[in-house]
Amino acid sequence: MGIDLPLIWFLIIVFGVMMYVVMDGFDLGIGILFPLVKADQERDVMMNTVAPVWDGNETWLVLGGAALFGAFPLAYAVILDALAIPLTLMLFGLIFRGVAFEFRFKATAEKRHIWDKAFIWGSLFATFSQGVVLGAVINGIPVVGRAYAGGPLDWLSPFNLFCGVGLVVAYALLGCTWLIMKTEGPLQENMQRRAKPLLLVFLLVTAIISLWTPLTHSAIADRWFTMPNILWFLPVPVLVVLVSIWMLRAVNRKSHHAPFLLTLALVFLGYSGLGISIWPNIVPPSITFWQAAAPPQSLGFMLVGALVIIPIILVYTFWSYYVFRGKVTPDQGYH
């Protein structure tokens, strides 16, 4: 029995995207929460909690994009053609967010508000665009032959836009619980007050998307609610309810670490629900990852490099978080 190289590369891309969502999610969430914090010193602390790691977190986005290009060129071409506008807006948002990180701490007090706004809007644009892309993938991308068959604005649908809003809420919750874990004093208390409302809004948005999806896509409804698929899918909503109850109790107890870890669990459950919904398609509803895969020789050649580079990324990611562990205080400077 031969090695299923397309499956291995599909799992690598899924892992890379998941790592990006988890790690850059709270970075972007901090920018989304910036308007809720007015004191400059507290805003400095918020940025300092991610300053040492934010650029390394985006390595996973680069890995996912490069792997998609090399391993599944057909999927890369179709997705880029269909979603060129939201993907470009995402990149502009990430650029503005990154520039704001560096320039905000060098700006005069009179000009700092400019970079605060760049940080806020960059984070919002990047997150909303990612959510729109997610919604478009769930909705499906029309393909005829090996080419995108839709228009340049097909992504501009109510469902996709609502998914954009949903991801903004999810990242805000990630950012909020990250700050609970990494800060102390008034800023931490502020975030502890925000955590419960954000969780409830997140659950509401998740429920709406979970109802909207099968109601508008009969293929996904059949996948969710027929045997034996329902046995695979049923644990996801059950675990979401249990983790949410656990998180509410953790927030009420003013726990420092549990809310963030439980939010990560909720994000992972949502991600796994998406995977169950579209499997084995890489361009829903018609192109599987086997159909979109590059030749086996190319996949095998790239896999050798991936087996070297991915452990290196994991090691330096772990080390950077280990070195900068613990609480961030107002007297610490920009890293």
Short mmCIF file of C-alpha atoms in Angstrom, two decimals:
data_model
loop_
_atom_site.label_atom_id
_atom_site.label_comp_id
_atom_site.label_asym_id
_atom_site.label_seq_id
_atom_site.Cartn_x
_atom_site.Cartn_y
_atom_site.Cartn_z
CA MET A 1 0.00 0.00 0.00
CA GLY A 2 1.53 3.30 -1.14
CA ILE A 3 1.78 6.53 0.81
CA ASP A 4 -1.14 8.88 0.18
CA LEU A 5 0.91 12.03 -0.47
CA PRO A 6 -2.11 14.28 -1.27
CA LEU A 7 -3.66 13.33 2.08
CA ILE A 8 -0.41 14.08 3.93
CA TRP A 9 -0.15 17.48 2.29
CA PHE A 10 -3.82 18.22 2.95
CA LEU A 11 -3.23 17.49 6.65
CA ILE A 12 -0.11 19.69 6.64
CA ILE A 13 -2.10 22.61 5.22
CA VAL A 14 -4.96 22.01 7.69
CA PHE A 15 -2.44 21.99 10.53
CA GLY A 16 -0.72 25.16 9.28
CA VAL A 17 -3.99 27.06 8.91
CA MET A 18 -5.15 25.90 12.35
CA MET A 19 -1.89 27.06 13.91
CA TYR A 20 -2.28 30.43 12.20
CA VAL A 21 -5.88 30.86 13.37
CA VAL A 22 -4.94 29.98 16.94
CA MET A 23 -1.78 32.08 17.14
CA ASP A 24 -2.52 35.12 15.01
CA GLY A 25 -6.14 35.09 16.16
CA PHE A 26 -5.41 36.61 19.55
CA ASP A 27 -2.97 39.10 17.93
CA LEU A 28 -5.75 40.38 15.70
CA GLY A 29 -8.21 40.14 18.58
CA ILE A 30 -6.12 42.60 20.58
CA GLY A 31 -6.43 45.13 17.75
CA ILE A 32 -10.19 44.55 17.63
CA LEU A 33 -10.40 45.21 21.40
CA PHE A 34 -8.24 48.36 21.23
CA PRO A 35 -11.24 50.77 21.07
CA LEU A 36 -12.51 49.36 24.38
CA VAL A 37 -9.32 50.49 26.18
CA LYS A 38 -8.58 54.22 26.28
CA ALA A 39 -5.51 54.56 28.50
CA ASP A 40 -2.25 54.73 26.53
CA GLN A 41 -0.37 52.77 29.18
CA GLU A 42 -2.87 49.91 29.03
CA ARG A 43 -2.72 49.93 25.23
CA ASP A 44 1.06 49.68 25.50
CA VAL A 45 0.67 46.62 27.70
CA MET A 46 -1.80 45.06 25.26
CA MET A 47 0.66 45.37 22.40
CA ASN A 48 3.59 44.22 24.53
CA THR A 49 1.82 40.94 25.28
CA VAL A 50 2.23 39.93 21.62
CA ALA A 51 5.11 42.14 20.44
CA PRO A 52 7.75 39.38 20.78
CA VAL A 53 5.72 36.76 18.90
CA TRP A 54 3.26 38.38 16.48
CA ASP A 55 5.48 38.26 13.40
CA GLY A 56 6.50 34.65 14.07
CA ASN A 57 2.82 33.69 14.31
CA GLU A 58 2.33 34.70 10.67
CA THR A 59 4.89 32.10 9.59
CA TRP A 60 2.02 29.61 9.61
CA LEU A 61 0.05 31.70 7.11
CA VAL A 62 3.06 31.76 4.78
CA LEU A 63 3.50 28.01 5.22
CA GLY A 64 -0.16 27.34 4.42
CA GLY A 65 -0.16 29.56 1.33
CA ALA A 66 3.12 28.18 -0.01
CA ALA A 67 2.02 24.58 0.63
CA LEU A 68 -1.28 25.20 -1.17
CA PHE A 69 0.58 26.64 -4.16
CA GLY A 70 3.05 23.78 -4.37
CA ALA A 71 0.90 20.80 -3.37
CA PHE A 72 -2.49 21.77 -4.82
CA PRO A 73 -1.90 24.21 -7.69
CA LEU A 74 -5.41 23.78 -9.09
CA ALA A 75 -6.98 24.72 -5.75
CA TYR A 76 -4.57 27.65 -5.39
CA ALA A 77 -5.50 29.00 -8.83
CA VAL A 78 -9.25 28.65 -8.31
CA ILE A 79 -9.29 30.12 -4.79
CA LEU A 80 -7.05 33.03 -5.74
CA ASP A 81 -9.22 33.82 -8.76
CA ALA A 82 -12.48 33.58 -6.83
CA LEU A 83 -11.35 35.41 -3.70
CA ALA A 84 -8.77 37.87 -5.00
CA ILE A 85 -10.48 40.91 -3.47
CA PRO A 86 -10.96 39.66 0.14
CA LEU A 87 -7.49 38.07 0.12
CA THR A 88 -5.96 41.36 -1.04
CA LEU A 89 -7.87 43.27 1.66
CA MET A 90 -6.57 40.76 4.20
CA LEU A 91 -2.98 41.38 3.12
CA PHE A 92 -3.45 45.17 3.31
CA GLY A 93 -4.91 44.75 6.81
CA LEU A 94 -1.96 42.63 7.93
CA ILE A 95 0.48 45.18 6.47
CA PHE A 96 -1.14 48.10 8.28
CA ARG A 97 -1.29 46.09 11.49
CA GLY A 98 2.41 45.17 11.22
CA VAL A 99 3.52 48.72 10.42
CA ALA A 100 1.48 50.02 13.36
CA PHE A 101 3.31 47.63 15.71
CA GLU A 102 6.66 49.21 14.85
CA PHE A 103 5.69 52.85 14.37
CA ARG A 104 3.33 53.29 17.32
CA PHE A 105 6.11 53.07 19.90
CA LYS A 106 8.29 55.50 17.94
CA ALA A 107 5.60 58.11 17.28
CA THR A 108 5.16 61.27 19.33
CA ALA A 109 2.20 61.47 21.70
CA GLU A 110 0.38 63.73 19.24
CA LYS A 111 0.77 61.27 16.34
CA ARG A 112 0.28 58.01 18.21
CA HIS A 113 -3.47 58.03 17.56
CA ILE A 114 -2.74 57.57 13.84
CA TRP A 115 -0.99 54.27 14.46
CA ASP A 116 -3.64 53.22 16.98
CA LYS A 117 -6.22 53.61 14.21
CA ALA A 118 -3.99 51.73 11.75
CA PHE A 119 -3.68 48.90 14.28
CA ILE A 120 -7.44 48.79 14.88
CA TRP A 121 -8.55 48.98 11.24
CA GLY A 122 -5.77 46.70 10.04
CA SER A 123 -6.84 44.06 12.55
CA LEU A 124 -10.52 44.46 11.63
CA PHE A 125 -9.94 44.31 7.88
CA ALA A 126 -7.66 41.28 8.12
CA THR A 127 -10.04 39.38 10.40
CA PHE A 128 -13.21 40.26 8.49
CA SER A 129 -11.58 39.30 5.18
CA GLN A 130 -10.49 35.95 6.58
CA GLY A 131 -14.05 35.32 7.74
CA VAL A 132 -15.40 36.17 4.29
CA VAL A 133 -12.96 33.70 2.74
CA LEU A 134 -14.08 31.07 5.25
CA GLY A 135 -17.73 31.71 4.37
CA ALA A 136 -16.98 31.49 0.64
CA VAL A 137 -15.30 28.10 1.14
CA ILE A 138 -18.34 26.81 3.06
CA ASN A 139 -20.70 28.25 0.44
CA GLY A 140 -18.78 26.61 -2.38
CA ILE A 141 -16.88 27.97 -5.36
CA PRO A 142 -18.28 27.26 -8.87
CA VAL A 143 -15.78 25.54 -11.14
CA VAL A 144 -16.13 24.49 -14.77
CA GLY A 145 -13.39 22.19 -15.98
CA ARG A 146 -10.31 23.47 -14.18
CA ALA A 147 -11.22 27.16 -13.95
CA TYR A 148 -13.28 29.41 -11.69
CA ALA A 149 -16.70 29.94 -13.26
CA GLY A 150 -18.05 32.77 -11.12
CA GLY A 151 -17.73 36.56 -11.06
CA PRO A 152 -15.31 38.83 -9.17
CA LEU A 153 -17.96 39.77 -6.58
CA ASP A 154 -19.56 36.39 -5.95
CA TRP A 155 -17.93 36.38 -2.50
CA LEU A 156 -20.08 39.38 -1.57
CA SER A 157 -23.02 37.40 -0.16
CA PRO A 158 -24.92 37.78 3.14
CA PHE A 159 -23.66 34.44 4.46
CA ASN A 160 -20.02 35.24 3.68
CA LEU A 161 -20.28 38.70 5.24
CA PHE A 162 -21.89 37.23 8.35
CA CYS A 163 -19.02 34.74 8.61
CA GLY A 164 -16.70 37.77 8.51
CA VAL A 165 -18.53 39.24 11.49
CA GLY A 166 -18.43 35.88 13.22
CA LEU A 167 -14.66 35.62 12.92
CA VAL A 168 -14.28 39.15 14.30
CA VAL A 169 -16.19 38.00 17.40
CA ALA A 170 -14.12 34.81 17.67
CA TYR A 171 -10.81 36.67 17.45
CA ALA A 172 -12.02 39.28 19.93
CA LEU A 173 -12.78 36.47 22.38
CA LEU A 174 -9.32 34.98 21.79
CA GLY A 175 -7.71 38.38 22.36
CA CYS A 176 -9.77 39.01 25.49
CA THR A 177 -8.87 35.71 27.14
CA TRP A 178 -5.21 36.09 26.08
CA LEU A 179 -5.10 39.43 27.92
CA ILE A 180 -6.72 37.84 30.98
CA MET A 181 -3.86 35.36 30.99
CA LYS A 182 -1.04 37.83 30.27
CA THR A 183 -1.98 40.97 32.22
CA GLU A 184 -2.98 42.03 35.71
CA GLY A 185 -4.66 44.92 37.48
CA PRO A 186 -7.35 47.15 35.87
CA LEU A 187 -6.68 45.88 32.33
CA GLN A 188 -7.17 42.28 33.36
CA GLU A 189 -10.33 43.18 35.28
CA ASN A 190 -11.65 45.00 32.21
CA MET A 191 -11.10 41.91 30.06
CA GLN A 192 -12.67 39.63 32.68
CA ARG A 193 -15.83 41.75 32.44
CA ARG A 194 -15.79 41.52 28.65
CA ALA A 195 -15.20 37.76 28.42
CA LYS A 196 -18.69 36.54 29.29
CA PRO A 197 -20.59 38.84 26.86
CA LEU A 198 -18.11 38.00 24.11
CA LEU A 199 -18.55 34.27 24.74
CA LEU A 200 -22.35 34.57 24.57
CA VAL A 201 -22.17 36.55 21.30
CA PHE A 202 -19.70 34.00 19.92
CA LEU A 203 -22.07 31.14 20.75
CA LEU A 204 -25.00 33.01 19.19
CA VAL A 205 -23.05 33.67 15.98
CA THR A 206 -21.86 30.06 15.88
CA ALA A 207 -25.44 28.81 16.30
CA ILE A 208 -26.70 31.06 13.47
CA ILE A 209 -23.96 29.87 11.10
CA SER A 210 -24.58 26.25 12.12
CA LEU A 211 -28.29 26.61 11.24
CA TRP A 212 -27.75 28.73 8.13
CA THR A 213 -25.30 26.29 6.57
CA PRO A 214 -27.46 23.12 6.33
CA LEU A 215 -30.58 25.13 5.51
CA THR A 216 -28.94 26.55 2.39
CA HIS A 217 -26.75 23.58 1.42
CA SER A 218 -28.58 20.28 1.12
CA ALA A 219 -25.32 18.39 0.56
CA ILE A 220 -23.98 19.58 3.93
CA ALA A 221 -27.34 18.81 5.59
CA ASP A 222 -27.16 15.26 4.24
CA ARG A 223 -23.61 14.93 5.50
CA TRP A 224 -24.48 16.19 9.00
CA PHE A 225 -27.76 14.37 9.59
CA THR A 226 -27.38 10.95 7.96
CA MET A 227 -25.89 7.80 9.41
CA PRO A 228 -23.08 7.16 10.13
CA ASN A 229 -21.91 10.76 9.56
CA ILE A 230 -24.03 12.10 12.40
CA LEU A 231 -21.99 9.95 14.80
CA TRP A 232 -18.86 11.85 13.70
CA PHE A 233 -20.50 15.26 13.87
CA LEU A 234 -22.62 14.93 17.04
CA PRO A 235 -19.67 15.19 19.48
CA VAL A 236 -18.83 18.67 18.12
CA PRO A 237 -21.96 20.55 19.35
CA VAL A 238 -22.03 18.51 22.57
CA LEU A 239 -18.42 19.43 23.33
CA VAL A 240 -19.08 23.09 22.43
CA VAL A 241 -21.82 23.22 25.08
CA LEU A 242 -19.67 21.50 27.71
CA VAL A 243 -16.60 23.67 27.02
CA SER A 244 -18.74 26.83 27.09
CA ILE A 245 -20.19 25.94 30.50
CA TRP A 246 -16.69 25.21 31.77
CA MET A 247 -15.48 28.53 30.44
CA LEU A 248 -18.32 30.49 32.07
CA ARG A 249 -17.39 28.94 35.39
CA ALA A 250 -13.71 29.73 34.83
CA VAL A 251 -14.54 33.38 34.08
CA ASN A 252 -16.74 33.58 37.19
CA ARG A 253 -13.85 32.19 39.26
CA LYS A 254 -11.56 34.82 37.68
CA SER A 255 -9.21 32.12 36.49
CA HIS A 256 -6.19 33.42 34.57
CA HIS A 257 -5.27 30.59 32.19
CA ALA A 258 -8.39 28.45 31.78
CA PRO A 259 -10.47 30.96 29.71
CA PHE A 260 -7.81 31.22 27.02
CA LEU A 261 -7.23 27.47 26.84
CA LEU A 262 -10.98 26.83 26.66
CA THR A 263 -11.37 29.44 23.93
CA LEU A 264 -8.70 27.59 21.96
CA ALA A 265 -10.78 24.44 22.44
CA LEU A 266 -13.88 26.20 21.08
CA VAL A 267 -11.96 27.43 18.04
CA PHE A 268 -10.63 23.93 17.42
CA LEU A 269 -14.13 22.46 17.65
CA GLY A 270 -15.42 25.01 15.14
CA TYR A 271 -12.52 24.19 12.85
CA SER A 272 -13.18 20.46 13.13
CA GLY A 273 -16.86 21.04 12.32
CA LEU A 274 -15.79 22.86 9.16
CA GLY A 275 -13.51 19.96 8.23
CA ILE A 276 -16.31 17.43 8.66
CA SER A 277 -18.60 19.60 6.51
CA ILE A 278 -16.32 19.91 3.47
CA TRP A 279 -14.27 16.66 3.60
CA PRO A 280 -12.67 15.56 1.28
CA ASN A 281 -13.06 18.70 -0.85
CA ILE A 282 -10.35 21.34 -0.95
CA VAL A 283 -12.49 23.53 -3.24
CA PRO A 284 -16.08 22.76 -2.25
CA PRO A 285 -18.32 21.44 -3.57
CA SER A 286 -16.64 19.69 -6.48
CA ILE A 287 -12.83 19.45 -6.25
CA THR A 288 -11.27 16.97 -3.82
CA PHE A 289 -7.70 17.31 -2.65
CA TRP A 290 -6.80 14.21 -4.68
CA GLN A 291 -8.08 15.89 -7.86
CA ALA A 292 -6.24 19.15 -7.12
CA ALA A 293 -2.92 17.55 -6.14
CA ALA A 294 0.38 18.13 -7.89
CA PRO A 295 2.28 15.15 -9.40
CA PRO A 296 3.55 12.61 -6.84
CA GLN A 297 7.17 13.48 -7.64
CA SER A 298 6.56 17.11 -6.66
CA LEU A 299 4.68 16.17 -3.49
CA GLY A 300 7.42 13.78 -2.43
CA PHE A 301 10.20 16.30 -3.10
CA MET A 302 8.44 19.02 -1.10
CA LEU A 303 7.64 16.64 1.74
CA VAL A 304 11.35 16.16 2.43
CA GLY A 305 11.71 19.92 2.96
CA ALA A 306 8.52 20.11 5.03
CA LEU A 307 9.73 17.38 7.39
CA VAL A 308 12.78 19.55 8.08
CA ILE A 309 11.23 23.01 8.26
CA ILE A 310 8.04 22.27 10.23
CA PRO A 311 9.87 20.92 13.32
CA ILE A 312 12.15 23.99 13.21
CA ILE A 313 9.11 26.30 13.16
CA LEU A 314 7.55 24.39 16.05
CA VAL A 315 10.73 24.56 18.11
CA TYR A 316 11.33 28.29 17.70
CA THR A 317 7.62 28.99 18.26
CA PHE A 318 7.67 27.04 21.52
CA TRP A 319 10.93 28.68 22.58
CA SER A 320 9.72 32.23 21.91
CA TYR A 321 6.56 31.66 23.96
CA TYR A 322 8.60 30.02 26.71
CA VAL A 323 11.09 32.90 26.91
CA PHE A 324 8.34 35.52 27.06
CA ARG A 325 6.05 33.58 29.41
CA GLY A 326 4.40 35.17 32.41
CA LYS A 327 2.62 38.45 33.01
CA VAL A 328 3.39 41.66 31.12
CA THR A 329 3.60 44.76 33.32
CA PRO A 330 3.40 48.48 32.44
CA ASP A 331 7.08 49.08 33.23
CA GLN A 332 8.22 46.73 30.44
CA GLY A 333 9.34 48.38 27.20
CA TYR A 334 8.57 47.39 23.64
CA HIS A 335 10.39 44.15 22.74
#
